[in-house]
JSON list of C-alpha atoms in Angstrom, two decimals:
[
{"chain": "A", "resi": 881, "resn": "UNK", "atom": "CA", "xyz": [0.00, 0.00, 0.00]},
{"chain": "A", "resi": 882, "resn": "UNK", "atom": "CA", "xyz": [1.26, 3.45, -0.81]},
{"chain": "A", "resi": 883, "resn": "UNK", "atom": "CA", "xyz": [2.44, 5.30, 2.14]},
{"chain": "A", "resi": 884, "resn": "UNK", "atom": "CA", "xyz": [0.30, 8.38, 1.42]},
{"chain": "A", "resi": 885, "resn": "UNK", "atom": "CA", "xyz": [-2.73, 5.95, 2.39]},
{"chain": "A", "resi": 886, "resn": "UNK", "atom": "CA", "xyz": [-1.96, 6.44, 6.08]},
{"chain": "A", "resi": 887, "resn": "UNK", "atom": "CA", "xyz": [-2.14, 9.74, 5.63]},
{"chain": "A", "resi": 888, "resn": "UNK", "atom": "CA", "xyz": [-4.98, 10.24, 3.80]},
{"chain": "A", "resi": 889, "resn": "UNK", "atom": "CA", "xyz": [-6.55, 8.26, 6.61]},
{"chain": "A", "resi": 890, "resn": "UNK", "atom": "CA", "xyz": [-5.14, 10.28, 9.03]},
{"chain": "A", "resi": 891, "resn": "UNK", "atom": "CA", "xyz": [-6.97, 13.64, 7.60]},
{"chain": "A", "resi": 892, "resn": "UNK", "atom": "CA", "xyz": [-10.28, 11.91, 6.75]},
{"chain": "A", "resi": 893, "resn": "UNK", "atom": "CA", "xyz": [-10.17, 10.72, 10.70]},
{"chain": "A", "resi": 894, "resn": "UNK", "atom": "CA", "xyz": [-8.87, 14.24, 11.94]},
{"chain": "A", "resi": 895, "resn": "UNK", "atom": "CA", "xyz": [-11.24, 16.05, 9.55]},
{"chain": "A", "resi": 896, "resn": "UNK", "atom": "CA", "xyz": [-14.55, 13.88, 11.11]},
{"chain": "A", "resi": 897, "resn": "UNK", "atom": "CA", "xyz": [-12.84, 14.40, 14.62]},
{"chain": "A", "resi": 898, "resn": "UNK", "atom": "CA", "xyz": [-13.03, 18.33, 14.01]},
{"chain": "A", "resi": 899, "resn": "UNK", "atom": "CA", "xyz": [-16.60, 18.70, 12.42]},
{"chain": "A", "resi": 900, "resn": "UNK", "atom": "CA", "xyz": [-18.33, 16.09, 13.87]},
{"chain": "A", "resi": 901, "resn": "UNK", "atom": "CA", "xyz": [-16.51, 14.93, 17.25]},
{"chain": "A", "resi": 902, "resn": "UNK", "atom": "CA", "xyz": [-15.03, 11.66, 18.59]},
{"chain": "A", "resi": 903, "resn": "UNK", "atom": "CA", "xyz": [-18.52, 9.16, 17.88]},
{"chain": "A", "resi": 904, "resn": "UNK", "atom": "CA", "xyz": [-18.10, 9.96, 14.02]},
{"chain": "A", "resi": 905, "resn": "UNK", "atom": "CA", "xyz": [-14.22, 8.32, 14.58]},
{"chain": "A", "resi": 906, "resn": "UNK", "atom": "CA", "xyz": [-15.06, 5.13, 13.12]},
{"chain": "A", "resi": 907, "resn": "UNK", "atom": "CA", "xyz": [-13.30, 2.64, 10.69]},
{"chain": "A", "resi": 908, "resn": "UNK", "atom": "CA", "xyz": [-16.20, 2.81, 8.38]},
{"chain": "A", "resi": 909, "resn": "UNK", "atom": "CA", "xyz": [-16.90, 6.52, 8.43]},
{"chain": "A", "resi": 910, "resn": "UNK", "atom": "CA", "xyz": [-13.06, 7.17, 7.66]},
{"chain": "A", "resi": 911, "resn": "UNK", "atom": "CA", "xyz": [-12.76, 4.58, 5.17]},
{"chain": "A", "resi": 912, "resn": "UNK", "atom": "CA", "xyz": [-15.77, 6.78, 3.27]},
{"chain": "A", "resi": 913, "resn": "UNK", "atom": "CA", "xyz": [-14.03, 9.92, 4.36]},
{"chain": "A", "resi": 914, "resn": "UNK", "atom": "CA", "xyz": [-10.95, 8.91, 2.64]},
{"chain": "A", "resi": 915, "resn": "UNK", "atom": "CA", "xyz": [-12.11, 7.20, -0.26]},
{"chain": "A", "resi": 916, "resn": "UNK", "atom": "CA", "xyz": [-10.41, 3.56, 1.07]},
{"chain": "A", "resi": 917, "resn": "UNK", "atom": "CA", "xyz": [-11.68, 0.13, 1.80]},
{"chain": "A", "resi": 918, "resn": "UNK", "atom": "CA", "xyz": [-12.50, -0.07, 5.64]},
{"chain": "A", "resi": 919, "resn": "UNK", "atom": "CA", "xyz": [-9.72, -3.01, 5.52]},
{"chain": "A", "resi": 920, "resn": "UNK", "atom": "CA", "xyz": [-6.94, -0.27, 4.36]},
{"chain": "A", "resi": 921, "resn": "UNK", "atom": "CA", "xyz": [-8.40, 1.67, 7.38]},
{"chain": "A", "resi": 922, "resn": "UNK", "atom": "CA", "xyz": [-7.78, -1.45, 9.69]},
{"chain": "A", "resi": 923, "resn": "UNK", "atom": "CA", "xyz": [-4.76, -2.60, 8.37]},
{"chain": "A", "resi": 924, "resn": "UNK", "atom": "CA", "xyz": [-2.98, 0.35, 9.19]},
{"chain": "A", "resi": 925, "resn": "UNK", "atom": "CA", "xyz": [-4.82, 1.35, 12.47]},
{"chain": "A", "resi": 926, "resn": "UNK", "atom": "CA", "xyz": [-6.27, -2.51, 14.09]},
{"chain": "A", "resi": 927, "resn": "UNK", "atom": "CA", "xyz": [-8.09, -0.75, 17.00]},
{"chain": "A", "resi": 928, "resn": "UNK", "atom": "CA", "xyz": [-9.43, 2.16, 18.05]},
{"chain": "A", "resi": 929, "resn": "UNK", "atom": "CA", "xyz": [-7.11, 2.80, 20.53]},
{"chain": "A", "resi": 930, "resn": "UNK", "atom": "CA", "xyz": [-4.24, 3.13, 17.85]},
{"chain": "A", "resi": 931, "resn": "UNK", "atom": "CA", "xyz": [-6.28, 5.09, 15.53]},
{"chain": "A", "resi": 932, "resn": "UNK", "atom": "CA", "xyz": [-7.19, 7.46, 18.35]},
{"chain": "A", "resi": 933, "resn": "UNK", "atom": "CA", "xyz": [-3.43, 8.03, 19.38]},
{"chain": "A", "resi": 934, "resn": "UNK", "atom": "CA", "xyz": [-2.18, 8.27, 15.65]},
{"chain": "A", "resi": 935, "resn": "UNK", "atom": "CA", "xyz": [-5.05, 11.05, 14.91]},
{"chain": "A", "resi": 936, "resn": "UNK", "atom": "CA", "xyz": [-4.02, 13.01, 18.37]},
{"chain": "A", "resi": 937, "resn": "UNK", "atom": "CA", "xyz": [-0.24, 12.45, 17.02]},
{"chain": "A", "resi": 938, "resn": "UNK", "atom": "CA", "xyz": [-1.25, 13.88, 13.90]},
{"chain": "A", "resi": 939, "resn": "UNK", "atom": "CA", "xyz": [-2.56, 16.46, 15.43]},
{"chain": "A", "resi": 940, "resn": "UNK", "atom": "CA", "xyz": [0.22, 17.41, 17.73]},
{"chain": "A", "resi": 941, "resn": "UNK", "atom": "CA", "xyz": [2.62, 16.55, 15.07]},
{"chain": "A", "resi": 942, "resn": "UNK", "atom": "CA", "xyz": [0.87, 19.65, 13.00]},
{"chain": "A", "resi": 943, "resn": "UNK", "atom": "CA", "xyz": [1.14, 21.88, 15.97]},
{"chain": "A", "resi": 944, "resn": "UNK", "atom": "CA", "xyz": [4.73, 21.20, 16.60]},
{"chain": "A", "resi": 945, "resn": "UNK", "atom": "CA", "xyz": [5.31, 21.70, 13.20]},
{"chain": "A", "resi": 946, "resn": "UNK", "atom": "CA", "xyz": [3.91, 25.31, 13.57]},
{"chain": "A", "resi": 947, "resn": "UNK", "atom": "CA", "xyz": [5.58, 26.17, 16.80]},
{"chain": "A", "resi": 948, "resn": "UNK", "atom": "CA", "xyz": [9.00, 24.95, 14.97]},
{"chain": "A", "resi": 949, "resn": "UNK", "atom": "CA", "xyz": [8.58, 26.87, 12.19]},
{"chain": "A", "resi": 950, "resn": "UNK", "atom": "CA", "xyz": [7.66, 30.31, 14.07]},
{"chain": "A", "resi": 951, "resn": "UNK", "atom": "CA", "xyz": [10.35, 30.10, 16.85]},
{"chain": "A", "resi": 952, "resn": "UNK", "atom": "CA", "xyz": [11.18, 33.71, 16.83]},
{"chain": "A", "resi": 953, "resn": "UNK", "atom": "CA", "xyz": [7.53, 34.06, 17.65]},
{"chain": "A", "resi": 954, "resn": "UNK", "atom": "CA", "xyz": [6.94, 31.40, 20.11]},
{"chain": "A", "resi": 955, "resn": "UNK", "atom": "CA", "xyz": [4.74, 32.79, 22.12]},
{"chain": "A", "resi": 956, "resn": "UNK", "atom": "CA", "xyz": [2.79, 33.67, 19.65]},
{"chain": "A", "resi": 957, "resn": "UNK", "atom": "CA", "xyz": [2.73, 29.91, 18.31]},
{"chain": "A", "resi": 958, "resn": "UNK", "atom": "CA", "xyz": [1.89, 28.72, 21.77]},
{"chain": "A", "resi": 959, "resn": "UNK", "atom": "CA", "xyz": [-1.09, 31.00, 21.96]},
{"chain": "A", "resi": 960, "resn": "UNK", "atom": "CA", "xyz": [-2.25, 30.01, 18.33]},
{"chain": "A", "resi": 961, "resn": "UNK", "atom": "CA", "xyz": [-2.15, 26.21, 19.52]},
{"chain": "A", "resi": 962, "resn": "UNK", "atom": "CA", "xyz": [-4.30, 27.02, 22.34]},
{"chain": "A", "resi": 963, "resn": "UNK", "atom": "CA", "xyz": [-6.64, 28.51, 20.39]},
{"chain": "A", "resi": 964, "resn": "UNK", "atom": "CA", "xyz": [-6.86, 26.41, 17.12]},
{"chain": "A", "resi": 965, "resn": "UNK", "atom": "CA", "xyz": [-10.23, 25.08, 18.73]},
{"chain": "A", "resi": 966, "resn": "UNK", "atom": "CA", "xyz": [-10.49, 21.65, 16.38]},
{"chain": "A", "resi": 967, "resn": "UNK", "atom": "CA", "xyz": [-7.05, 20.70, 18.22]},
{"chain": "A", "resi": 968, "resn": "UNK", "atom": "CA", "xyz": [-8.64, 21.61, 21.71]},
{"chain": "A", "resi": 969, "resn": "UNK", "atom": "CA", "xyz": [-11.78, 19.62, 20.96]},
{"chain": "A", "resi": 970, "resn": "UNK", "atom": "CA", "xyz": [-9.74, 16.45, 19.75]},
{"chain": "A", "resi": 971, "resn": "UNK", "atom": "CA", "xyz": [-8.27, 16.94, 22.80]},
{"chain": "A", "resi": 972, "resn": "UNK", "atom": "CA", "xyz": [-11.00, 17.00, 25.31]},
{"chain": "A", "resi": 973, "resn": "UNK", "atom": "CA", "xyz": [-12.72, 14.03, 23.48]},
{"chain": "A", "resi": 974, "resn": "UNK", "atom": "CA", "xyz": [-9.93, 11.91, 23.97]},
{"chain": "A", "resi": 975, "resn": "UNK", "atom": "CA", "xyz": [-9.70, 12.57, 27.73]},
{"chain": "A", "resi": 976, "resn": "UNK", "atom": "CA", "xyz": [-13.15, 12.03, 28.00]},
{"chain": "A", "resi": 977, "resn": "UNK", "atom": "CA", "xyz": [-13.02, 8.54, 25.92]},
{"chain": "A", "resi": 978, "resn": "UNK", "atom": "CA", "xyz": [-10.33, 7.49, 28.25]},
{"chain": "A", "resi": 979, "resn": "UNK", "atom": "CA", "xyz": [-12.74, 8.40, 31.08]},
{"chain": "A", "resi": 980, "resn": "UNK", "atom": "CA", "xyz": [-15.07, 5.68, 29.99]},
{"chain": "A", "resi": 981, "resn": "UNK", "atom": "CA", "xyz": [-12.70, 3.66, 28.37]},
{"chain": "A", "resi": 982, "resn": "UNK", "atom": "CA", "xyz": [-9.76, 2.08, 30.43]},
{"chain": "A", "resi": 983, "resn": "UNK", "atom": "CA", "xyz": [-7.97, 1.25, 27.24]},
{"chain": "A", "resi": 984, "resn": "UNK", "atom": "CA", "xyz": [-7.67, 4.31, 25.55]},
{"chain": "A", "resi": 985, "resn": "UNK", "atom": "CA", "xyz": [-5.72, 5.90, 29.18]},
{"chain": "A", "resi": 986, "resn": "UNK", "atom": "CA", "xyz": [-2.15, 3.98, 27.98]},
{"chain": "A", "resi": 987, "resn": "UNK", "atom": "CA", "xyz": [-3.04, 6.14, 24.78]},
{"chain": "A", "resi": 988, "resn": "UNK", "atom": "CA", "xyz": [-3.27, 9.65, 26.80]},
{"chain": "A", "resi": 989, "resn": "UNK", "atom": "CA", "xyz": [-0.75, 8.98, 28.73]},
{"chain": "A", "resi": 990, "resn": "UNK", "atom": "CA", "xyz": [1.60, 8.75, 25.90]},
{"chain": "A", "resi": 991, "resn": "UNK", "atom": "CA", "xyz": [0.17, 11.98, 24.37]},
{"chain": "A", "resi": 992, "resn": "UNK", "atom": "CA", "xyz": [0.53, 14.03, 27.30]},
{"chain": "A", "resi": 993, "resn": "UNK", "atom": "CA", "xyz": [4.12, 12.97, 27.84]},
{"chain": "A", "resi": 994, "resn": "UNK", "atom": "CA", "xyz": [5.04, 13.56, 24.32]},
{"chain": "A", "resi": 995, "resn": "UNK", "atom": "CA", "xyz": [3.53, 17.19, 24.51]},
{"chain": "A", "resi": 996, "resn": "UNK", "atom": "CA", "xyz": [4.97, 17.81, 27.97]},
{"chain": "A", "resi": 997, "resn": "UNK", "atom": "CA", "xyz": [8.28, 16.99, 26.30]},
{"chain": "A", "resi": 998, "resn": "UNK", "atom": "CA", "xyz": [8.19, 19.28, 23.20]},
{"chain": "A", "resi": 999, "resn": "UNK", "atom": "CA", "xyz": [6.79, 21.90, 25.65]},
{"chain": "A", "resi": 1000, "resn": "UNK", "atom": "CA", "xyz": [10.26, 21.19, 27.71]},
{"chain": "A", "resi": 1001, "resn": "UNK", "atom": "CA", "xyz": [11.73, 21.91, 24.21]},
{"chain": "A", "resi": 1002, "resn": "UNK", "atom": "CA", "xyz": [9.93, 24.93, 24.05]},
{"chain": "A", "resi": 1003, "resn": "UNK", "atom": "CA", "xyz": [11.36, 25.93, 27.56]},
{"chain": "A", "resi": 1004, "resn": "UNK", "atom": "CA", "xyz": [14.25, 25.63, 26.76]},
{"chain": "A", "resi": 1005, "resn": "UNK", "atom": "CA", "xyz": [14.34, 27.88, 23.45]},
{"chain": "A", "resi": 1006, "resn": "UNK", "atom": "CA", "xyz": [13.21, 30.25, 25.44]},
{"chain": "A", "resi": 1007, "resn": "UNK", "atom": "CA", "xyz": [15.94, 30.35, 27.62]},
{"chain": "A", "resi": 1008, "resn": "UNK", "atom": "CA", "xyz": [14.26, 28.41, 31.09]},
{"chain": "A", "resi": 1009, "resn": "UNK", "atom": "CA", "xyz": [15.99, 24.79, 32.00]},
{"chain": "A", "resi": 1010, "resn": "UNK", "atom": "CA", "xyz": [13.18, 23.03, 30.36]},
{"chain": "A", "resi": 1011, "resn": "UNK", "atom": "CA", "xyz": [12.90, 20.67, 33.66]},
{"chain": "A", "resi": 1012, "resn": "UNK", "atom": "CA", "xyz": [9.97, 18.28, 34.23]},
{"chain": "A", "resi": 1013, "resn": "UNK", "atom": "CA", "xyz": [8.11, 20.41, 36.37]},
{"chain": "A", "resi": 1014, "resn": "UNK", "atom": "CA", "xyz": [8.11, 23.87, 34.42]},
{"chain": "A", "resi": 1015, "resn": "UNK", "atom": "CA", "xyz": [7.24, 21.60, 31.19]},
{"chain": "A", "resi": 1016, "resn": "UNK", "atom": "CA", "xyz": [4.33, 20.18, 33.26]},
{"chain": "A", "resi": 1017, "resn": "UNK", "atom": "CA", "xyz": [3.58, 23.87, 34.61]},
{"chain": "A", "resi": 1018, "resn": "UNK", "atom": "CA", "xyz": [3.44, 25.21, 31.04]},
{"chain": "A", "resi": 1019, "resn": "UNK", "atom": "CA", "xyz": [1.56, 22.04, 29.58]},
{"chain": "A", "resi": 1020, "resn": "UNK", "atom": "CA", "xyz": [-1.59, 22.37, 32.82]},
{"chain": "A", "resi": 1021, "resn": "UNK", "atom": "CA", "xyz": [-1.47, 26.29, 31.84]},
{"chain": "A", "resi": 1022, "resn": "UNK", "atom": "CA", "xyz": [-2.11, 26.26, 28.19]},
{"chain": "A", "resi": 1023, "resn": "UNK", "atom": "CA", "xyz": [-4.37, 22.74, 28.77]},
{"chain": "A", "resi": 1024, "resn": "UNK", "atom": "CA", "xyz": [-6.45, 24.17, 31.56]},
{"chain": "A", "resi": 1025, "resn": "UNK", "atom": "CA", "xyz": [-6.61, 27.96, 29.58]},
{"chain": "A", "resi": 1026, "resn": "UNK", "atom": "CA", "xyz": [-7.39, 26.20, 25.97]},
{"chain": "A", "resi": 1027, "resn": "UNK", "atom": "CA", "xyz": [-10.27, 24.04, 27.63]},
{"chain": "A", "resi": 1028, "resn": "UNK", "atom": "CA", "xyz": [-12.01, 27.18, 29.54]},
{"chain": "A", "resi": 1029, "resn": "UNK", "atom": "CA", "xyz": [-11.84, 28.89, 26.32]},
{"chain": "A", "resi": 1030, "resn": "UNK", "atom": "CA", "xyz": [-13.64, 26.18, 24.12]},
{"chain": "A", "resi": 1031, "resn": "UNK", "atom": "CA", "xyz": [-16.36, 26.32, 26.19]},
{"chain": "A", "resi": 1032, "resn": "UNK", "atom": "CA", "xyz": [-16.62, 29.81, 26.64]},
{"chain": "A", "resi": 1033, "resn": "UNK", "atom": "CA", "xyz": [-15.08, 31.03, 22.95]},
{"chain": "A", "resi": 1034, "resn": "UNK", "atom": "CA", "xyz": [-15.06, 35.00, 23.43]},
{"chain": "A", "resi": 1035, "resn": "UNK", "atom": "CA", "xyz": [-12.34, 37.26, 23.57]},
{"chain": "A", "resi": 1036, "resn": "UNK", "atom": "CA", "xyz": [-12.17, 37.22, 27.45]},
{"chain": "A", "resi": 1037, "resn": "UNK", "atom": "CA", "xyz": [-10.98, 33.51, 27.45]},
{"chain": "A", "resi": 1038, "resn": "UNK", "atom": "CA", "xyz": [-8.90, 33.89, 24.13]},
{"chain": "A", "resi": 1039, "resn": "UNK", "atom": "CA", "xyz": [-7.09, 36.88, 26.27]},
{"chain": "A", "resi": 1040, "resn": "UNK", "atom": "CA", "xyz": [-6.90, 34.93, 29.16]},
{"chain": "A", "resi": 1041, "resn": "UNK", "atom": "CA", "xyz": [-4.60, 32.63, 27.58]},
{"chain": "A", "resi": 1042, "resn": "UNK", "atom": "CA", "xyz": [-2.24, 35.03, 26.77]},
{"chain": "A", "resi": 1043, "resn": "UNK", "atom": "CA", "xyz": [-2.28, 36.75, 30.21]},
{"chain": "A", "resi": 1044, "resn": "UNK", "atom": "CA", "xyz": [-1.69, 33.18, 31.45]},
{"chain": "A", "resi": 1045, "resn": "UNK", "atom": "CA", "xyz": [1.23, 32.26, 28.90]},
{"chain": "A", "resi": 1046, "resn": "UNK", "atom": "CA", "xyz": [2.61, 35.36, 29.48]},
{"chain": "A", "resi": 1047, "resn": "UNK", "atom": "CA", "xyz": [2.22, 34.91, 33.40]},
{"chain": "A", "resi": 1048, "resn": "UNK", "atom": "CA", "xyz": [3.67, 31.38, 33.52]},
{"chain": "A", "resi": 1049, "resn": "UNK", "atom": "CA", "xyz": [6.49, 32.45, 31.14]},
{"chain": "A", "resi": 1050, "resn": "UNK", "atom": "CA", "xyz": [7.68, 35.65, 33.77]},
{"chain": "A", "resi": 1051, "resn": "UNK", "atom": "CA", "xyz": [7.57, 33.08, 37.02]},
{"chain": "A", "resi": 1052, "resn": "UNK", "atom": "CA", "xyz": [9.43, 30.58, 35.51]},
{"chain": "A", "resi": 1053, "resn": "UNK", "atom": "CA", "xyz": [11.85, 33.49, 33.89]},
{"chain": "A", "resi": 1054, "resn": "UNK", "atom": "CA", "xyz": [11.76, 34.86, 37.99]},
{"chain": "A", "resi": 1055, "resn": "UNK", "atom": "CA", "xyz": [12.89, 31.51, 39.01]},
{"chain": "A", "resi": 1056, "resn": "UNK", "atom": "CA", "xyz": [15.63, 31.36, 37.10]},
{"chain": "A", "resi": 1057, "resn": "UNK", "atom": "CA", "xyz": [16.78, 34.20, 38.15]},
{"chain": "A", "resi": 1058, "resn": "UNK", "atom": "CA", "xyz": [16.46, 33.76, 41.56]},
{"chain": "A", "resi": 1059, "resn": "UNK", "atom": "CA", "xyz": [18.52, 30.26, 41.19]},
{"chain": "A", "resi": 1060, "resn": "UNK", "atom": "CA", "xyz": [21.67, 32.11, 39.15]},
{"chain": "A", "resi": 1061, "resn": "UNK", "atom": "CA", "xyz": [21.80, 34.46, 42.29]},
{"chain": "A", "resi": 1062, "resn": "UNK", "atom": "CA", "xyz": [21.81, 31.31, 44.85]},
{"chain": "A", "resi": 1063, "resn": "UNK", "atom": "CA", "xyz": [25.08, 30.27, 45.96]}
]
């Protein structure tokens, strides 16, 4: 099979995900979606659990790509990401399909440690040590902030992730600081 297959798959799933939400993630739906046999669909992605994690891979993959190329702008990038509402949603469907489905939690967890890790990345172009624990501080910031504004979608939340960016960004900068001057 070509290789552009799994892709194709992987925009028909992402593109249902964003317009319709995670019950129209099916084999047979993408399979229609993407102009493939359901079997193409399967052979690449055997459960749901793997096709969930490749489409919120995909996704992240997409947003990395955008905070790579815009690095002199990173802020910027990050605030974009939070924003970009389809990515949010894919998000918050997942985490609630791994609420009611035990399976799908091995998936999330591997998600949120990938994105905790380019966040760390992210730190650490900025100038911050990148550690664990401002990676996790930045990644519950922009999570928490990106979730309030999907379901609230005005300029008061989309502002509010800024001011929150922003905010984490200066304590963690402060920190530093304050470490360089310890003897």
């Amino acid at each position: 099979m070509p290789t552009d297959t799994r892709s194709r798959i992987l925009d028909a799933g992402a593109g249902l995900l964003n317009d319709e939400g995670l019950a129209a993630v099916t084999q047979p739906r993408i399979a229609r979606a993407a102009g493939l046999r359901q079997s193409h669909v399967t052979y690449y992605f055997p459960t749901r659990a793997d096709l969930l994690l490749a489409l919120a891979e995909h996704s992240v993959d997409q947003a990395l790509a955008g905070v790579e190329t815009r690095r002199d702008e990173l802020p910027g990038a990050l605030i974009d990401g939070a924003t970009y509402l389809p990515r949010v949603r894919m998000l918050a469907s997942l985490v609630l399909a791994a609420d009611q489905d035990p399976a799908l939690r091995p998936v999330l967890d591997r998600l949120v440690a990938r994105l905790r890790d380019a966040l760390a990345g992210v730190l650490r172009a900025f100038g911050h040590r990148g550690s664990e624990a401002e990676a996790l501080t930045l990644q519950a910031t922009l999570t928490g902030l990106a979730l309030l504004h999907l379901g609230r979608q005005n300029t008061d939340s989309a502002r509010d992730i800024e001011t929150g960016l922003h905010s984490v960004l200066g304590s963690l900068a402060a920190l530093d600081a304050q470490r360089t001057r310890l003897p």
